[in-house]
Tab-separated table of C-alpha atoms in Angstrom:
chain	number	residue	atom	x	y	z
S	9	UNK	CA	7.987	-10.935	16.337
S	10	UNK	CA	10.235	-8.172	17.594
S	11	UNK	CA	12.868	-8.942	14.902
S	12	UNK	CA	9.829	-8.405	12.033
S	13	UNK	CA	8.699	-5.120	14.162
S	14	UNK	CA	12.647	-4.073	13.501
S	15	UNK	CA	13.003	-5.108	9.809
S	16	UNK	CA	9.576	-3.049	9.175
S	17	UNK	CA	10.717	0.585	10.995
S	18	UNK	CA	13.754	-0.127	8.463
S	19	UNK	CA	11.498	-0.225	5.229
S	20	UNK	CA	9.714	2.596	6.945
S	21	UNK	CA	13.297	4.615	6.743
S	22	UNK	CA	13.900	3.377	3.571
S	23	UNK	CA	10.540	4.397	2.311
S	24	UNK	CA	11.097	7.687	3.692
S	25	UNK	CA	14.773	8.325	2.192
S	26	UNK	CA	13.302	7.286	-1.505
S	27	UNK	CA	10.322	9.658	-0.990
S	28	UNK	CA	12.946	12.763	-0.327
S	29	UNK	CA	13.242	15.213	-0.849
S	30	UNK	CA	9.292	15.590	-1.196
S	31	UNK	CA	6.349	13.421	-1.808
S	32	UNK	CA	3.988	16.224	-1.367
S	33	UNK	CA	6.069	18.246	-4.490
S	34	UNK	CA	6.025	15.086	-6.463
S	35	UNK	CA	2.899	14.465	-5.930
S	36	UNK	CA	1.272	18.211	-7.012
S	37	UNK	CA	3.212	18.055	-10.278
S	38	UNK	CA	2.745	19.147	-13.533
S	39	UNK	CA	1.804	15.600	-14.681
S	40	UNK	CA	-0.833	15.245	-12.085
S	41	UNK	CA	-2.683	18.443	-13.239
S	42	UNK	CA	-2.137	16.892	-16.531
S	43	UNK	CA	-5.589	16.315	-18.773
S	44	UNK	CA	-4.023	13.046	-19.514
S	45	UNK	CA	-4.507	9.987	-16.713
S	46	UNK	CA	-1.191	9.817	-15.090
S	47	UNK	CA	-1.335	6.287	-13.471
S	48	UNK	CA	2.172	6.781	-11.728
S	49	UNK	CA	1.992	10.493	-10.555
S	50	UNK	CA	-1.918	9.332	-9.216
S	51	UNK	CA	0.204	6.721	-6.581
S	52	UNK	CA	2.704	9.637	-5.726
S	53	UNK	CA	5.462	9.140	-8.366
S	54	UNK	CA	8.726	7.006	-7.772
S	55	UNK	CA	6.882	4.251	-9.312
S	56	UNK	CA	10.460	1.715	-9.859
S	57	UNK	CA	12.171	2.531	-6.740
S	58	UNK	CA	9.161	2.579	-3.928
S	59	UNK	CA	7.307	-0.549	-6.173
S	60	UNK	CA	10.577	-2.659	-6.101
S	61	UNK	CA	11.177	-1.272	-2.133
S	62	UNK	CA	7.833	-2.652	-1.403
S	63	UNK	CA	8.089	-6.169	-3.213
S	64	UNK	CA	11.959	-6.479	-1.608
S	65	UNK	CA	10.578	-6.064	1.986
S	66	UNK	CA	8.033	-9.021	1.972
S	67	UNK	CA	10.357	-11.373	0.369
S	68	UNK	CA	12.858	-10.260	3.363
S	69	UNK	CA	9.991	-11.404	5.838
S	70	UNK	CA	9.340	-14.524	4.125
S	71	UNK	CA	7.168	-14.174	1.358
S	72	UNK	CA	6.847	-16.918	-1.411
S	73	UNK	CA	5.616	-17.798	-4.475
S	74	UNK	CA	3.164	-20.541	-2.695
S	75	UNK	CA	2.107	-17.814	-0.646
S	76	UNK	CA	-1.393	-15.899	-1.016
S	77	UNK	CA	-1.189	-12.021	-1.008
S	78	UNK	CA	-3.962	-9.555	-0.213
S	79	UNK	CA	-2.602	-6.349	-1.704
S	80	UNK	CA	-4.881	-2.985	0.548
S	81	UNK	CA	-5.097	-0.105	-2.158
S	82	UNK	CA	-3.005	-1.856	-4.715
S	83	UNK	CA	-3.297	1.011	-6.936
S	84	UNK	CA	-2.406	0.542	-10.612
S	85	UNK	CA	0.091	-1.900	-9.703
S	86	UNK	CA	3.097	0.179	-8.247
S	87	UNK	CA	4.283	-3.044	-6.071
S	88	UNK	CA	1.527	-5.421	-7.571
S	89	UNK	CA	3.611	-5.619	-10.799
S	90	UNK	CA	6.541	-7.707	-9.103
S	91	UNK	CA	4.330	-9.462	-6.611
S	92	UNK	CA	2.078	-10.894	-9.626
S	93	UNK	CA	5.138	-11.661	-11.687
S	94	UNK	CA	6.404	-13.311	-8.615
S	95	UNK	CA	3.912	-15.635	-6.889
S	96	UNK	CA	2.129	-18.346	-8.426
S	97	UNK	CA	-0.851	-17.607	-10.575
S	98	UNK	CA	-3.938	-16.775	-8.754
S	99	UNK	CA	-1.999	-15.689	-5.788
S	100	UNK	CA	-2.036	-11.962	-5.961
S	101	UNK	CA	-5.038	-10.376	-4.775
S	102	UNK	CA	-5.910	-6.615	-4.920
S	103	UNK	CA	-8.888	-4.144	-4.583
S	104	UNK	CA	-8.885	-0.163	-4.446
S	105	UNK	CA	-11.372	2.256	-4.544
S	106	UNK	CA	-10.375	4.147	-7.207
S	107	UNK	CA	-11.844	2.085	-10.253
S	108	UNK	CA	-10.264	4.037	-12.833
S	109	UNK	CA	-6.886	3.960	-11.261
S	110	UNK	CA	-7.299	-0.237	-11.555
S	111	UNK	CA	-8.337	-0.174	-14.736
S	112	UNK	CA	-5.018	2.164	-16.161
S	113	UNK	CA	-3.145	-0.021	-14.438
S	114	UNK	CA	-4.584	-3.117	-15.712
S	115	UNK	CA	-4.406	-1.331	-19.349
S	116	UNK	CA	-0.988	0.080	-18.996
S	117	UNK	CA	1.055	-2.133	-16.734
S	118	UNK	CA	-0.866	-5.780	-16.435
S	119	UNK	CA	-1.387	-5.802	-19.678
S	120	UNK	CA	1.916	-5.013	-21.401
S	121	UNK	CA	3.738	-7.093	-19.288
S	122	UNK	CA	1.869	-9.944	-20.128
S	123	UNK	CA	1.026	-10.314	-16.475
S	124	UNK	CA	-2.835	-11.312	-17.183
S	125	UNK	CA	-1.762	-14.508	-17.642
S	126	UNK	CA	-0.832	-14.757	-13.877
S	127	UNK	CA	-4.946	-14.495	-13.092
S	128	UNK	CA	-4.417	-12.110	-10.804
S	129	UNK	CA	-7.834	-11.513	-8.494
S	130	UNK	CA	-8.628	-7.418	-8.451
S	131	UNK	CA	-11.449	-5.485	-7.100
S	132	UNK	CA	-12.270	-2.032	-6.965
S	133	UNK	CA	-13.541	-1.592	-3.223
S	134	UNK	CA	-13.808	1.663	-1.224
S	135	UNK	CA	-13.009	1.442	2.504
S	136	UNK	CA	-16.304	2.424	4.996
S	137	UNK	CA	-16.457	3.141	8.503
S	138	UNK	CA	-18.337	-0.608	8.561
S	139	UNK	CA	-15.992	-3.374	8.334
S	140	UNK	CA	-16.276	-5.221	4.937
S	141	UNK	CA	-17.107	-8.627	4.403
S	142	UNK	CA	-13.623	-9.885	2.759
S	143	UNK	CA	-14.336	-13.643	2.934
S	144	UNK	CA	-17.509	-12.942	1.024
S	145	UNK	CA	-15.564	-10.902	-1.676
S	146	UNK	CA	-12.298	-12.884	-1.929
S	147	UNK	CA	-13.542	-16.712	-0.587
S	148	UNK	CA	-9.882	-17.062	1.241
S	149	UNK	CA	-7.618	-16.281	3.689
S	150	UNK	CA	-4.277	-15.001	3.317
S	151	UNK	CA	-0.326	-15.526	4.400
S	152	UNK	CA	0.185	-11.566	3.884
S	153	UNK	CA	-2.024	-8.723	4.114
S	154	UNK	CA	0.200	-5.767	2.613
S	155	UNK	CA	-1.524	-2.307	3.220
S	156	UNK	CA	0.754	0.783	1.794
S	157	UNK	CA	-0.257	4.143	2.245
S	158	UNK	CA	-3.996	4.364	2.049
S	159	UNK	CA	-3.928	5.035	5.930
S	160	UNK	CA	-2.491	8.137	5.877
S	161	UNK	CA	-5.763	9.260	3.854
S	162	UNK	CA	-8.801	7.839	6.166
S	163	UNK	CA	-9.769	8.150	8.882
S	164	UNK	CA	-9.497	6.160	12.156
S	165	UNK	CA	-13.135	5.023	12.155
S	166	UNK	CA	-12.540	3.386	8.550
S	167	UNK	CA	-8.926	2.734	9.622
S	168	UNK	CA	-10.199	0.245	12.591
S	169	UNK	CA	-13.324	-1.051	10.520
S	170	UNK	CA	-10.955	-1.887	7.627
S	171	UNK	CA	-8.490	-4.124	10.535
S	172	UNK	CA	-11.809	-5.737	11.812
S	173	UNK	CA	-12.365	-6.948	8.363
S	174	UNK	CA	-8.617	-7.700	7.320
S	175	UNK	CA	-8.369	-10.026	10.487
S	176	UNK	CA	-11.419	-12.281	8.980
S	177	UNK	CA	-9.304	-13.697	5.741
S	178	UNK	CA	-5.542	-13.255	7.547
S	179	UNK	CA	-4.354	-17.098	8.094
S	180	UNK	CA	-3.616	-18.341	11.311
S	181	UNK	CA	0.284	-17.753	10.880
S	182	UNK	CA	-0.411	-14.914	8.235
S	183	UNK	CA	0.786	-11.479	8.501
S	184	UNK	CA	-0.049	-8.219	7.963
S	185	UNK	CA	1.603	-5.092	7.903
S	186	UNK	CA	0.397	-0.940	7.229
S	187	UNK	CA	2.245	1.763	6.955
S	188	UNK	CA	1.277	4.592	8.928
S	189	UNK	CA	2.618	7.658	10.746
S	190	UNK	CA	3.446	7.308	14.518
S	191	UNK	CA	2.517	9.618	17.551
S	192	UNK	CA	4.847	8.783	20.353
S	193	UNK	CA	2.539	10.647	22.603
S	194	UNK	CA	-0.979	9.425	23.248
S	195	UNK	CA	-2.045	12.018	24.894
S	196	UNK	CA	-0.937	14.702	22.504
S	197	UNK	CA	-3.950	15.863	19.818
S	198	UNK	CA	-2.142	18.506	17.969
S	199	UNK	CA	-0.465	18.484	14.597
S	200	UNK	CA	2.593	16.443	13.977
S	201	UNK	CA	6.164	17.407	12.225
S	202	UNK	CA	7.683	13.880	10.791
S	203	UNK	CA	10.960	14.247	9.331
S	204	UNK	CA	12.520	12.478	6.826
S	205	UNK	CA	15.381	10.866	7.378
S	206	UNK	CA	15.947	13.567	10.066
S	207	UNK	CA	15.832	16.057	7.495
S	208	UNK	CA	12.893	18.971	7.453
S	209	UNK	CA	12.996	18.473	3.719
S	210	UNK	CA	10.511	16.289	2.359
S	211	UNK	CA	8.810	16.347	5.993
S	212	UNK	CA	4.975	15.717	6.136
S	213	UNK	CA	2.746	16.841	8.734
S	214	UNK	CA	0.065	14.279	10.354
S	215	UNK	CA	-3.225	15.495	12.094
S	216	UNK	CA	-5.917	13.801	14.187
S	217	UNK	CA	-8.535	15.314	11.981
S	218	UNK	CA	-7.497	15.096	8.379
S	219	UNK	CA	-5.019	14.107	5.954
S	220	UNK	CA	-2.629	13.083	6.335
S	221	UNK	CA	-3.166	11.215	9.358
């Protein structure tokens, strides 16, 4: 278990250095502002390097095509583009809230890439401060729970209700992993400075109270 608590704080660095210089830049773009539905800019950009990051750091923890994936806030398919292509059909399972975002993605990424054929299983959900029912909604449990991002933008309440319901469909030697920003102080309540790569630029600030937390 420790060596897998390693390997993930280095995807977190990794993750970090291809977000530099700044994700918050990238993500207020022109594009975003755009009238036009920017599925890529909507996820925060750096859609081949951060999508490929993802899918190389659960196939370095073990992660196989037999295996059943539960993809948190898949987005329009960022990461869920290799992890479909990769695992056997009707493995890859995915829900977001944003319905729209799913549906673009489904339109302009599924589609194209004749990944349909791989039956993926997507749902547009939105996260609550009550823990879902997820063996009602997906009927399974899974080897790997992946859950990128979408905790830096709710908060704790929803954060621990969403767990609750995650550890109803996770198999008995599954795992799970979130990204999420640290504070190596309990006891501290104040705003946080995390730097990237040990670099101020690109740094994002955390808060207790709102994004991002």
């Amino acid at each position: 278990k420790s060596n897998k608590i390693m390997d993930f704080i280095k995807f977190i660095r990794k993750l970090a250095r291809a977000l530099a210089p700044n994700p918050i830049r990238k993500l207020f773009n022109r594009s975003f502002f755009s009238p036009q539905f920017d599925y890529k800019a909507r996820v925060g950009g750096y859609w081949d390097r951060v999508g490929k990051l993802q899918f190389d750091f659960l196939l370095s923890e073990g992660l196989r095509p037999e295996h059943y994936l539960l993809d948190v806030a898949c987005g329009s398919f960022r990461a869920g583009r290799f992890f479909i292509e990769y695992l056997l059909p009707s493995h890859y399972y995915g829900f977001d809230g944003d319905c729209e975002l799913i549906k673009q993605g489904i339109k302009h990424v599924l589609k194209p890439a004749g990944l349909l054929a791989k039956k993926p299983v997507i749902h547009c959900v939105k996260l609550t401060p009550e823990p879902l029912d997820f063996m009602k909604l997906f009927k399974r449990k899974f080897d790997y729970i992946w859950i990128h991002a979408p905790f830096d933008h709710i908060p704790p309440d929803v954060v621990r209700a969403t767990l609750i319901g995650l550890s109803k469909v996770l198999a008995s030697t599954g795992y799970i992993y979130a990204t999420i920003f640290l504070n190596p102080d309990p006891s501290y309540t104040g705003s946080i400075l995390h730097l990237r790569d040990g670099s101020i630029e690109g740094a994002v600030v955390s808060y207790p109270d709102r994004e991002y937390y």
